[in-house]
Amino acid sequence: MSNLHTVVCVKIVPKPEEVSVAPETLRLDRAGARSEINPPDMNAMELALSLKERHGGRVSIISMGPPFFTPLLRVALAMGADHVYLLSDRAFGGADTLATTYTLAKGIEKLGAVDLIICGEESSDGATGQVPPGLAEWLEWAQLTMVNSLDVDVEQRQARGRREIPGGHEILEVPLPAVVSVQTASNEPRFMDYKIKPWAFAEGRVTVWNQADLAAEAEYIGTPGSPTIVSGLDEAASRERKRIILEGSVSEQVEQLVAVMEQAG
Amino acid sequence: MVKSLYGIDEEINAIWVFLEQDGSALAGVSLELLARGGELAAQLGWRLVGFLPCRRAAGWVEEAFAHGADEVLLAEDPLLEHFTVEAYTQVAYEALWEHKPSIFLLGATPNGRDLAGRLAVRLRTGLNADCTALRVNPAGVLVSEVSGFGGGVLALIEMAHHRPQMATVRPGVFPPGEPDFNRQGTVVRLPVNLTVESVHTRIVERVVGQGVDLTQSPVLVVGGRGVGDNFKMLYELAELLGGEVGATRPPVDEGYIERARQIGQTGVICRPDLAIVCGVSGAFHFTVGIQEAGTVIAINTDPEAPIFAAADYGIVGDVHEVVPALIRELQVTD
């Protein structure tokens, strides 16, 4: 058996349909929103777990956020991950991509002996997809983003993935260690395993690391480590449409439709 | 506070645009960024600069001038023929460090995102990713609008102290301008110091030119869950109208249609003259992809479907009846 150690970066996000903008303050109102594992990260977990089935080794989960994320992260243990690491410190709050990738990189460095990091394509709340290249840059590793399939050659220490690019696709090969991001919906995430679920939720390993544990420098984390600021929030305005319903039988509707289409060009 | 490698006291008043080429022409998103970047540069009285890494420049430099660039920084090297993140990041980093522009804009394409994410960390600066609008204030601060939570929330993002101000923008967000091939500009050649050993990514296979670019199609016929696996009729309709077929996420996830045709928040943003939307419920993360369409027609069995609020004309009916009837009607009219 190989010792392939894969780390999956998991973000806990509020369910998108339960978040709104408070009209007076223009702040995000997450009060009533339940949280979940960022759905694209489920595809990253599935890829990591399937690599473990093929090559052996182990899968660790790394996440960043407050302690109340712990039970949500136990879902990953119940799916088959071996260990969860939660980077949690008030000082990590307010992080943008630069501070987030720095903090995650410090976590990876502390873990040591990591061969492969797998991330989801993007997060459902931020949707920037910028964590994988940023993380790879801090670690000075190779990267392979937006793949819809991945093969790892443990002996040769290489990863090969296929990704779609505008108007086509490419197959790329990078040396390990590497950071990989996986295209959303490129696989079918497994369900929790009911046999390990009791262990996962009762005694499954969740390790919490704070700033001191990571030896993370204060100027690189949280708000001080974040160049960008949110200067305003707004609910997206949708463009006004005519909203005319065409009535009549199907053939009458279609006749009207053809007239409309001729006008539209 | 974290400091960028260069700050506002050293910045040069220029807007840079990453010019992506696919071997034959500049990418559509690069032209769109030149158009919008040119407007912002004019507002500030700044220069618009194209940054072009490639093996050997073909007509791209002239194309960039025609679309508004005052200057093109040209980095030519065999190792820059195709994008690899190591080579492109190295060349871009050296150019940015040397010239210190205030703003750097990139397309939110797979390669543009890879490059932007690496550069922002290497330069210790901020990155506004996947912007849906760009503005500048008179002080030269870039204000980027980004959408989150499936498109329902818009945030305005800016950085006060860090340079360059980096932003990536999805293809199709800005209209490309009209080219003026009489426009001239200056070409500056950048030194390139790349070695084969510095490039870790190996391109095993690369196939382009077979896919579809929905952002360029004047007419789109879009199918959702209600179409089932019957995309054949949508292709028939699209062909009659000289258009292309797109889809929402469920049919793509089901494998009924390829992902390059997915429209919306996680697909492409389109601005066709006409969009015919079939069997689509109309969640925001889809409608954001057609909100700039000229005319939107919706066909759906559910009169309460949100798509009718995002459409100019609606037919409450079964797509499997209405679309074939429409095809027959168009064939007769022809």
XYZ file of C-alpha atoms in Angstrom:
599
model
C 0.000 0.000 0.000
C 1.157 3.493 -0.782
C 1.263 6.380 1.615
C -0.602 8.830 -0.590
C -1.767 11.572 1.715
C -4.522 13.684 0.199
C -5.914 16.773 1.871
C -9.301 18.134 0.878
C -10.020 21.817 1.529
C -13.594 22.155 2.693
C -15.528 25.356 3.248
C -18.657 25.617 5.349
C -21.109 28.016 3.718
C -24.600 29.268 4.522
C -27.246 27.735 2.279
C -27.533 30.265 -0.573
C -31.335 30.317 -0.599
C -31.408 31.253 3.093
C -29.212 34.351 2.869
C -30.507 37.842 2.164
C -29.304 41.430 2.288
C -30.625 43.559 5.152
C -32.094 46.557 3.324
C -31.068 49.279 5.833
C -27.538 48.180 6.618
C -26.679 46.502 3.296
C -25.159 43.722 5.342
C -25.546 40.031 4.702
C -28.233 38.587 6.897
C -27.141 35.027 7.647
C -29.066 34.854 10.912
C -31.685 32.386 9.784
C -29.431 30.541 7.378
C -28.344 26.994 8.047
C -24.827 26.023 7.059
C -23.603 23.134 4.954
C -20.450 21.839 3.305
C -19.911 23.905 0.157
C -21.514 21.596 -2.471
C -18.569 21.749 -4.951
C -16.298 20.528 -2.125
C -18.325 17.297 -2.042
C -16.926 16.558 -5.520
C -13.417 17.191 -4.178
C -14.060 14.768 -1.312
C -15.412 12.127 -3.641
C -12.312 12.368 -5.828
C -10.014 12.103 -2.788
C -11.882 9.113 -1.374
C -11.884 7.324 -4.724
C -8.106 7.870 -4.987
C -7.744 6.345 -1.528
C -9.731 3.313 -2.674
C -7.467 2.931 -5.715
C -4.089 3.733 -4.158
C -4.468 3.368 -0.398
C -3.112 6.067 1.871
C -5.279 8.497 3.770
C -7.535 11.503 3.358
C -7.466 14.529 5.656
C -9.932 17.377 5.645
C -8.831 20.921 6.326
C -11.235 23.782 6.949
C -11.228 27.246 8.403
C -13.883 28.778 10.612
C -15.493 28.951 14.031
C -15.705 25.885 16.346
C -19.409 25.382 15.601
C -18.378 24.084 12.156
C -17.098 20.892 13.827
C -20.310 18.827 13.617
C -20.793 19.836 9.976
C -17.284 18.643 9.184
C -17.958 15.258 10.792
C -19.996 14.488 7.700
C -16.643 14.144 5.913
C -15.499 11.565 8.461
C -18.722 9.655 7.962
C -18.049 9.620 4.213
C -14.675 7.981 4.803
C -12.140 10.712 5.556
C -9.582 9.831 8.218
C -9.062 13.081 10.073
C -10.470 16.617 10.176
C -8.356 19.676 10.917
C -10.192 22.916 11.683
C -8.171 26.125 11.630
C -10.027 28.248 14.110
C -9.091 31.542 15.727
C -10.849 34.874 16.079
C -7.782 36.391 14.433
C -8.543 34.439 11.230
C -11.881 36.266 10.790
C -12.495 38.669 7.906
C -10.017 36.886 5.645
C -10.130 37.428 1.885
C -8.422 35.075 -0.577
C -4.891 36.220 0.253
C -5.281 35.685 4.005
C -7.308 32.481 3.540
C -4.752 30.858 1.270
C -1.922 31.892 3.615
C -3.686 30.363 6.605
C -4.519 27.150 4.752
C -0.918 26.926 3.551
C 0.297 27.220 7.156
C -2.079 24.396 8.077
C -0.734 22.221 5.259
C 2.846 22.958 6.326
C 2.020 21.896 9.871
C 0.396 18.700 8.609
C 3.555 17.917 6.645
C 3.938 14.955 4.272
C 1.027 15.973 2.058
C 1.138 14.742 -1.536
C -2.013 16.188 -2.964
C -4.481 18.918 -2.075
C -7.909 18.753 -3.682
C -10.308 21.704 -3.669
C -13.781 22.228 -5.059
C -14.119 24.387 -8.152
C -15.376 27.379 -6.205
C -17.481 28.218 -3.171
C -21.183 28.785 -3.466
C -20.983 32.015 -1.444
C -17.844 33.656 -2.800
C -17.564 31.796 -6.100
C -14.102 33.065 -6.911
C -12.234 29.812 -7.492
C -9.047 31.599 -6.444
C -8.069 29.471 -3.463
C -6.366 26.621 -5.397
C -3.854 28.770 -7.349
C -3.261 30.996 -4.315
C -2.585 28.006 -2.095
C -0.258 26.497 -4.701
C 1.650 29.778 -4.857
C 2.185 30.027 -1.083
C 3.375 26.397 -1.025
C 5.318 26.749 -4.304
C 3.646 23.602 -5.585
C 2.369 22.673 -9.019
C -1.326 23.144 -9.728
C -3.926 21.512 -11.901
C -7.285 23.270 -11.817
C -10.833 22.515 -12.946
C -10.187 18.871 -13.789
C -13.082 16.521 -14.483
C -10.926 13.440 -14.063
C -7.633 12.744 -12.336
C -5.153 9.898 -12.267
C -2.299 9.713 -9.824
C 0.871 7.730 -10.426
C 2.107 7.216 -6.887
C 5.381 5.578 -7.970
C 6.298 8.309 -10.439
C 4.838 10.986 -8.147
C 2.754 12.512 -10.888
C -0.850 13.565 -11.354
C -2.559 13.717 -14.707
C -5.888 15.440 -15.226
C -8.219 16.448 -17.986
C -9.866 19.827 -18.032
C -12.090 21.779 -20.328
C -10.824 25.014 -21.797
C -12.803 27.400 -24.044
C -13.546 25.518 -27.243
C -11.846 22.279 -26.256
C -9.970 20.382 -23.596
C -6.469 19.603 -22.456
C -4.743 16.847 -20.539
C -2.055 18.121 -18.200
C 0.528 16.340 -16.097
C 2.124 17.829 -13.000
C 4.593 16.518 -10.415
C 3.487 15.882 -6.829
C 3.001 17.573 -4.474
C 0.281 19.486 -6.301
C -2.904 21.432 -5.727
C -5.851 20.209 -7.763
C -9.335 21.669 -8.166
C -12.162 19.546 -9.448
C -14.976 20.615 -11.721
C -18.336 20.746 -9.989
C -20.643 17.810 -10.773
C -17.789 15.850 -12.401
C -18.519 12.945 -10.069
C -21.283 11.730 -7.793
C -20.402 12.316 -4.126
C -21.025 9.259 -1.980
C -23.422 9.210 0.948
C -22.324 8.898 4.538
C -21.453 5.320 5.490
C -23.950 4.300 8.158
C -21.401 1.891 9.637
C -18.848 4.609 10.385
C -21.357 7.372 11.076
C -21.658 6.608 14.823
C -17.843 6.723 15.199
C -17.607 9.870 13.052
C -20.125 11.791 15.116
C -19.069 10.471 18.544
C -15.308 10.157 18.555
C -14.059 10.870 15.030
C -10.876 12.835 15.006
C -11.276 16.593 14.744
C -8.166 18.601 15.559
C -8.488 22.344 16.089
C -5.464 24.551 15.428
C -5.264 28.244 16.293
C -2.899 30.981 15.183
C -0.214 29.990 17.683
C -0.410 26.324 16.649
C 0.209 27.351 13.046
C 2.846 29.965 13.898
C 0.902 32.189 11.519
C 2.155 35.761 11.302
C -0.414 38.325 12.461
C 0.023 40.617 9.459
C -0.871 37.827 7.022
C -4.083 36.565 8.622
C -7.650 37.774 9.024
C -8.468 41.408 8.312
C -4.853 42.679 8.434
C -3.884 40.053 5.849
C -6.712 40.976 3.496
C -6.103 43.709 0.901
C -9.710 43.843 -0.279
C -12.627 45.413 1.526
C -16.333 45.120 0.846
C -17.484 48.720 0.435
C -21.135 47.931 -0.263
C -23.689 45.187 -0.724
C -26.806 45.116 -2.809
C -29.445 42.688 -3.853
C -29.106 41.948 -7.531
C -31.592 43.922 -9.598
C -33.173 41.986 -12.381
C -33.845 43.733 -15.645
C -37.463 44.647 -16.292
C -39.062 42.392 -18.859
C -42.379 42.766 -20.661
C -43.860 39.623 -19.072
C -46.529 39.158 -21.744
C -48.190 35.745 -21.735
C -49.273 34.607 -25.195
C -52.761 33.092 -25.001
C -54.800 30.813 -27.277
C -54.314 27.373 -28.771
C -50.830 26.064 -29.431
C -51.037 27.083 -33.082
C -52.272 30.571 -32.171
C -49.502 30.926 -29.583
C -46.897 29.811 -32.080
C -48.162 32.297 -34.679
C -47.808 35.142 -32.213
C -44.392 33.854 -31.241
C -43.143 33.922 -34.831
C -44.321 37.540 -35.131
C -42.467 38.437 -31.934
C -39.318 36.679 -33.140
C -39.371 38.544 -36.436
C -39.383 41.797 -34.479
C -36.548 40.626 -32.250
C -34.366 40.132 -35.303
C -1.060 44.916 7.734
C 0.198 42.885 4.812
C 2.008 45.058 2.244
C 1.949 44.548 -1.480
C 5.325 44.427 -3.228
C 4.594 47.883 -4.584
C 2.018 50.346 -3.343
C 0.145 53.481 -4.350
C 3.227 55.663 -3.929
C 4.987 53.729 -6.696
C 2.109 52.891 -9.033
C 2.119 54.003 -12.658
C -1.163 55.355 -14.024
C -2.012 52.581 -16.415
C -4.631 49.870 -16.863
C -3.239 46.574 -18.061
C -5.239 43.862 -19.788
C -4.043 40.255 -20.088
C -4.372 39.360 -23.777
C -5.208 35.690 -24.173
C -4.779 34.136 -27.589
C -5.928 30.741 -28.687
C -3.521 30.450 -31.585
C -5.638 32.260 -34.161
C -7.248 35.309 -32.585
C -7.342 37.153 -29.308
C -9.911 35.675 -26.937
C -13.289 37.400 -26.924
C -12.948 38.241 -23.253
C -9.640 40.027 -23.911
C -11.367 42.274 -26.454
C -14.212 42.883 -23.996
C -11.698 43.901 -21.328
C -9.905 46.207 -23.767
C -13.267 47.864 -24.493
C -14.195 48.374 -20.836
C -10.589 49.080 -19.781
C -10.420 51.743 -22.511
C -13.502 53.485 -21.109
C -12.033 53.490 -17.602
C -8.633 54.670 -18.877
C -10.280 57.521 -20.794
C -12.175 58.524 -17.662
C -8.921 58.763 -15.696
C -6.684 60.031 -18.489
C -4.551 56.894 -18.138
C -2.960 54.575 -20.682
C -4.451 51.246 -21.695
C -1.798 48.567 -22.044
C -2.150 45.044 -23.430
C 0.067 42.352 -21.913
C 0.673 39.657 -24.519
C 2.694 36.510 -23.829
C 3.001 34.204 -26.858
C 5.446 32.219 -28.939
C 5.497 34.734 -31.772
C 3.042 37.581 -32.261
C 0.773 37.168 -35.252
C -1.876 39.841 -35.877
C -2.702 40.134 -32.185
C -0.759 43.334 -31.579
C -2.651 45.177 -34.337
C -5.902 43.650 -33.082
C -5.170 45.008 -29.599
C -4.488 48.500 -30.970
C -7.703 48.352 -33.018
C -9.605 47.532 -29.823
C -8.173 50.439 -27.874
C -4.747 49.533 -26.493
C -2.269 52.428 -26.501
C 0.615 50.084 -25.941
C 1.295 46.362 -26.132
C 3.879 44.691 -23.938
C 5.031 41.708 -25.912
C 6.712 38.700 -24.331
C 7.778 36.197 -26.973
C 9.276 32.809 -26.178
C 8.765 29.232 -27.348
C 7.799 28.330 -23.767
C 4.892 30.776 -23.991
C 3.244 29.086 -26.976
C 0.586 27.512 -24.760
C -0.409 28.555 -21.276
C 1.410 26.945 -18.394
C 0.913 28.551 -15.034
C 4.628 28.579 -14.169
C 5.818 30.279 -17.355
C 2.987 32.792 -17.610
C 3.143 33.726 -13.925
C 6.897 34.271 -14.104
C 6.702 36.508 -17.166
C 3.709 38.474 -15.862
C 5.292 38.881 -12.438
C 8.511 40.304 -13.881
C 6.584 42.689 -16.143
C 4.325 43.929 -13.340
C 7.235 44.380 -10.959
C 9.159 46.329 -13.594
C 6.288 48.566 -14.780
C 4.069 48.760 -11.646
C 0.675 49.430 -13.231
C -2.191 50.528 -11.007
C -4.762 48.121 -12.438
C -4.479 44.670 -14.046
C -7.545 43.037 -15.625
C -7.804 39.394 -16.700
C -10.517 37.184 -18.176
C -12.076 34.740 -15.701
C -11.191 31.879 -18.059
C -9.539 28.719 -16.710
C -6.102 30.125 -17.582
C -6.896 33.694 -16.530
C -8.037 32.482 -13.106
C -4.937 30.307 -12.686
C -2.665 33.208 -13.535
C -4.516 35.795 -11.454
C -4.627 33.580 -8.362
C -0.894 32.940 -8.488
C 0.085 36.537 -9.223
C -2.037 38.059 -6.472
C -0.234 35.940 -3.877
C 3.212 36.511 -5.382
C 2.600 40.285 -5.373
C 0.781 40.172 -1.979
C -2.124 42.080 -3.443
C -5.882 41.762 -3.638
C -7.899 40.067 -6.327
C -11.516 40.779 -7.193
C -12.578 37.603 -8.886
C -15.409 37.020 -11.358
C -16.533 40.641 -11.480
C -19.829 41.562 -13.096
C -19.073 45.299 -13.350
C -16.017 47.545 -13.042
C -15.889 51.229 -12.163
C -13.173 53.644 -11.088
C -13.415 56.591 -8.748
C -11.536 59.826 -9.577
C -8.667 58.764 -7.295
C -8.041 55.766 -9.513
C -9.485 53.213 -7.119
C -11.060 50.291 -8.917
C -14.512 49.376 -7.624
C -15.521 45.879 -8.680
C -18.955 44.394 -8.417
C -19.094 40.684 -7.716
C -22.050 38.423 -7.187
C -22.288 35.799 -4.493
C -24.783 33.287 -3.161
C -25.869 32.107 -6.572
C -26.101 35.641 -7.889
C -28.683 36.940 -5.444
C -26.298 39.290 -3.653
C -23.943 41.847 -5.194
C -20.902 43.123 -3.342
C -18.730 46.117 -4.186
C -15.074 45.350 -3.540
C -12.094 47.663 -3.552
C -8.569 47.882 -2.185
C -7.150 51.117 -0.849
C -3.451 50.416 -0.425
C -2.464 47.405 -2.483
C -1.268 47.426 -6.062
C -1.834 46.292 -8.688
C -5.588 46.258 -8.262
C -6.356 42.926 -9.890
C -9.714 41.784 -11.197
C -10.974 38.899 -13.297
C -14.117 39.227 -15.403
C -16.284 36.502 -16.938
C -16.509 36.309 -20.725
C -19.635 38.035 -22.021
C -20.037 40.553 -19.191
C -18.896 43.546 -21.270
C -19.764 44.156 -24.916
C -16.686 44.161 -27.172
C -16.148 47.532 -28.825
C -16.011 48.233 -32.550
C -12.433 47.760 -33.813
C -10.710 50.650 -35.586
C -7.835 49.240 -37.582
C -6.450 52.745 -38.260
C -5.521 53.100 -34.596
C -1.819 52.851 -33.869
C 0.127 52.146 -30.724
C 3.554 51.333 -29.438
C 5.042 47.890 -28.934
C 7.413 47.264 -26.054
C 9.302 43.976 -26.017
C 9.718 42.392 -22.626
C 12.800 40.406 -21.713
C 11.959 36.743 -21.120
C 14.106 34.606 -18.835
C 12.424 31.216 -18.824
C 14.048 27.836 -18.567
C 12.520 24.475 -19.424
C 13.195 23.357 -15.839
C 11.022 26.141 -14.415
C 7.933 24.749 -16.175
C 6.497 21.807 -14.225
C 3.244 21.437 -16.135
C 3.411 19.078 -19.089
C 0.725 19.460 -21.750
C -0.026 15.874 -22.748
C -2.883 16.693 -25.098
C -4.557 19.881 -26.189
C -7.582 20.044 -28.454
C -9.244 23.350 -29.282
C -11.426 24.676 -32.023
C -14.132 22.035 -31.838
C -16.165 23.532 -29.062
C -18.881 26.082 -29.227
C -18.753 29.705 -28.077
C -22.267 30.616 -26.995
C -21.292 34.208 -26.208
C -20.975 34.905 -29.940
C -24.371 33.534 -31.003
C -27.156 36.058 -31.798
C -29.888 33.513 -31.047
C -29.927 30.976 -28.219
C -32.358 28.132 -27.663
C -31.948 27.077 -24.040
C -33.201 23.847 -22.515
C -33.802 23.044 -18.869
C -35.025 20.108 -16.855
C -38.405 20.195 -18.625
C -36.802 19.244 -21.936
C -35.694 15.867 -20.586
C -33.269 14.245 -22.997
C -35.001 15.702 -26.054
C -32.387 18.291 -27.006
C -32.669 17.138 -30.613
C -35.726 19.342 -31.156
C -33.887 22.321 -29.685
C -31.005 21.828 -32.131
C -33.545 21.685 -34.956
C -35.104 24.962 -33.801
C -31.695 26.615 -33.302
C -30.631 25.637 -36.787
C -33.764 27.183 -38.318
C -33.024 30.413 -36.444
C -29.283 30.471 -37.111
C -28.555 30.088 -33.432
C -26.977 27.786 -30.886
C -28.299 25.533 -28.136
C -27.573 26.200 -24.489
C -28.747 24.576 -21.273
C -29.216 25.059 -17.575
C -27.266 22.967 -15.129
C -29.542 19.906 -14.621
C -29.360 18.627 -18.235
C -25.579 19.125 -18.149
C -25.318 17.177 -14.899
C -27.535 14.474 -16.401
C -25.182 14.241 -19.367
C -27.816 15.205 -21.954
C -25.643 18.030 -23.268
C -21.995 19.072 -22.944
C -20.871 21.450 -20.244
C -19.531 24.053 -22.678
C -23.198 24.842 -23.362
C -24.155 25.598 -19.776
C -25.465 29.124 -19.260
C -25.544 31.047 -15.988
C -23.579 31.692 -12.840
C -21.330 28.658 -13.223
C -21.559 28.561 -17.001
C -21.289 31.295 -19.582
C -22.907 34.729 -19.522
C -24.546 35.529 -22.854
C -26.079 38.569 -24.489
C -27.928 37.238 -27.551
C -30.519 39.275 -29.455
C -33.032 36.523 -28.806
C -33.187 33.772 -26.183
C -35.863 31.066 -26.300
C -35.908 29.372 -22.928
C -37.609 25.972 -22.830
C -38.595 23.984 -19.757
C -36.539 26.156 -17.418
C -37.870 27.104 -13.985
C -35.832 30.298 -13.824
C -33.600 30.233 -10.741
C -31.424 33.313 -10.418
C -28.161 31.468 -11.014
C -29.475 30.686 -14.475
C -31.235 33.959 -15.369
C -28.077 35.933 -14.589
C -26.668 34.273 -17.716
C -29.283 35.788 -20.039
C -30.228 38.991 -18.265
C -28.565 41.078 -20.957
C -30.397 39.287 -23.781
C -32.402 41.473 -26.153
C -35.680 39.557 -26.086
C -36.414 36.568 -23.857
C -39.151 34.054 -24.680
C -40.083 31.420 -22.112
C -41.997 28.170 -22.551
C -42.928 26.256 -19.409
C -45.870 24.171 -18.185
C -45.945 25.861 -14.771
C -47.609 29.302 -14.919
C -46.031 30.118 -11.549
C -42.459 29.442 -12.753
C -40.149 32.394 -12.002
C -38.849 32.281 -15.566
C -41.980 34.145 -16.760
C -40.932 37.152 -14.661
C -37.592 37.138 -16.460
C -39.156 36.863 -19.935
C -40.670 39.325 -22.405
C -43.049 36.749 -23.855
C -44.246 33.566 -22.260
C -46.184 30.513 -23.350
C -47.661 28.347 -20.637
C -47.456 24.972 -22.272
C -45.534 21.769 -22.783
C -42.233 22.295 -24.610
C -42.728 18.911 -26.274
C -45.837 20.320 -27.995
C -44.922 23.966 -28.449
C -41.393 23.543 -29.832
C -42.359 21.045 -32.576
C -45.291 23.320 -33.517
C -42.920 26.281 -33.680
C -40.511 24.312 -35.866
C -43.357 23.417 -38.281
C -44.533 27.022 -38.375
C -41.011 28.293 -39.146
C -40.545 25.681 -41.867
C -43.807 26.837 -43.502
C -42.853 30.518 -43.194
C -39.499 29.806 -44.839
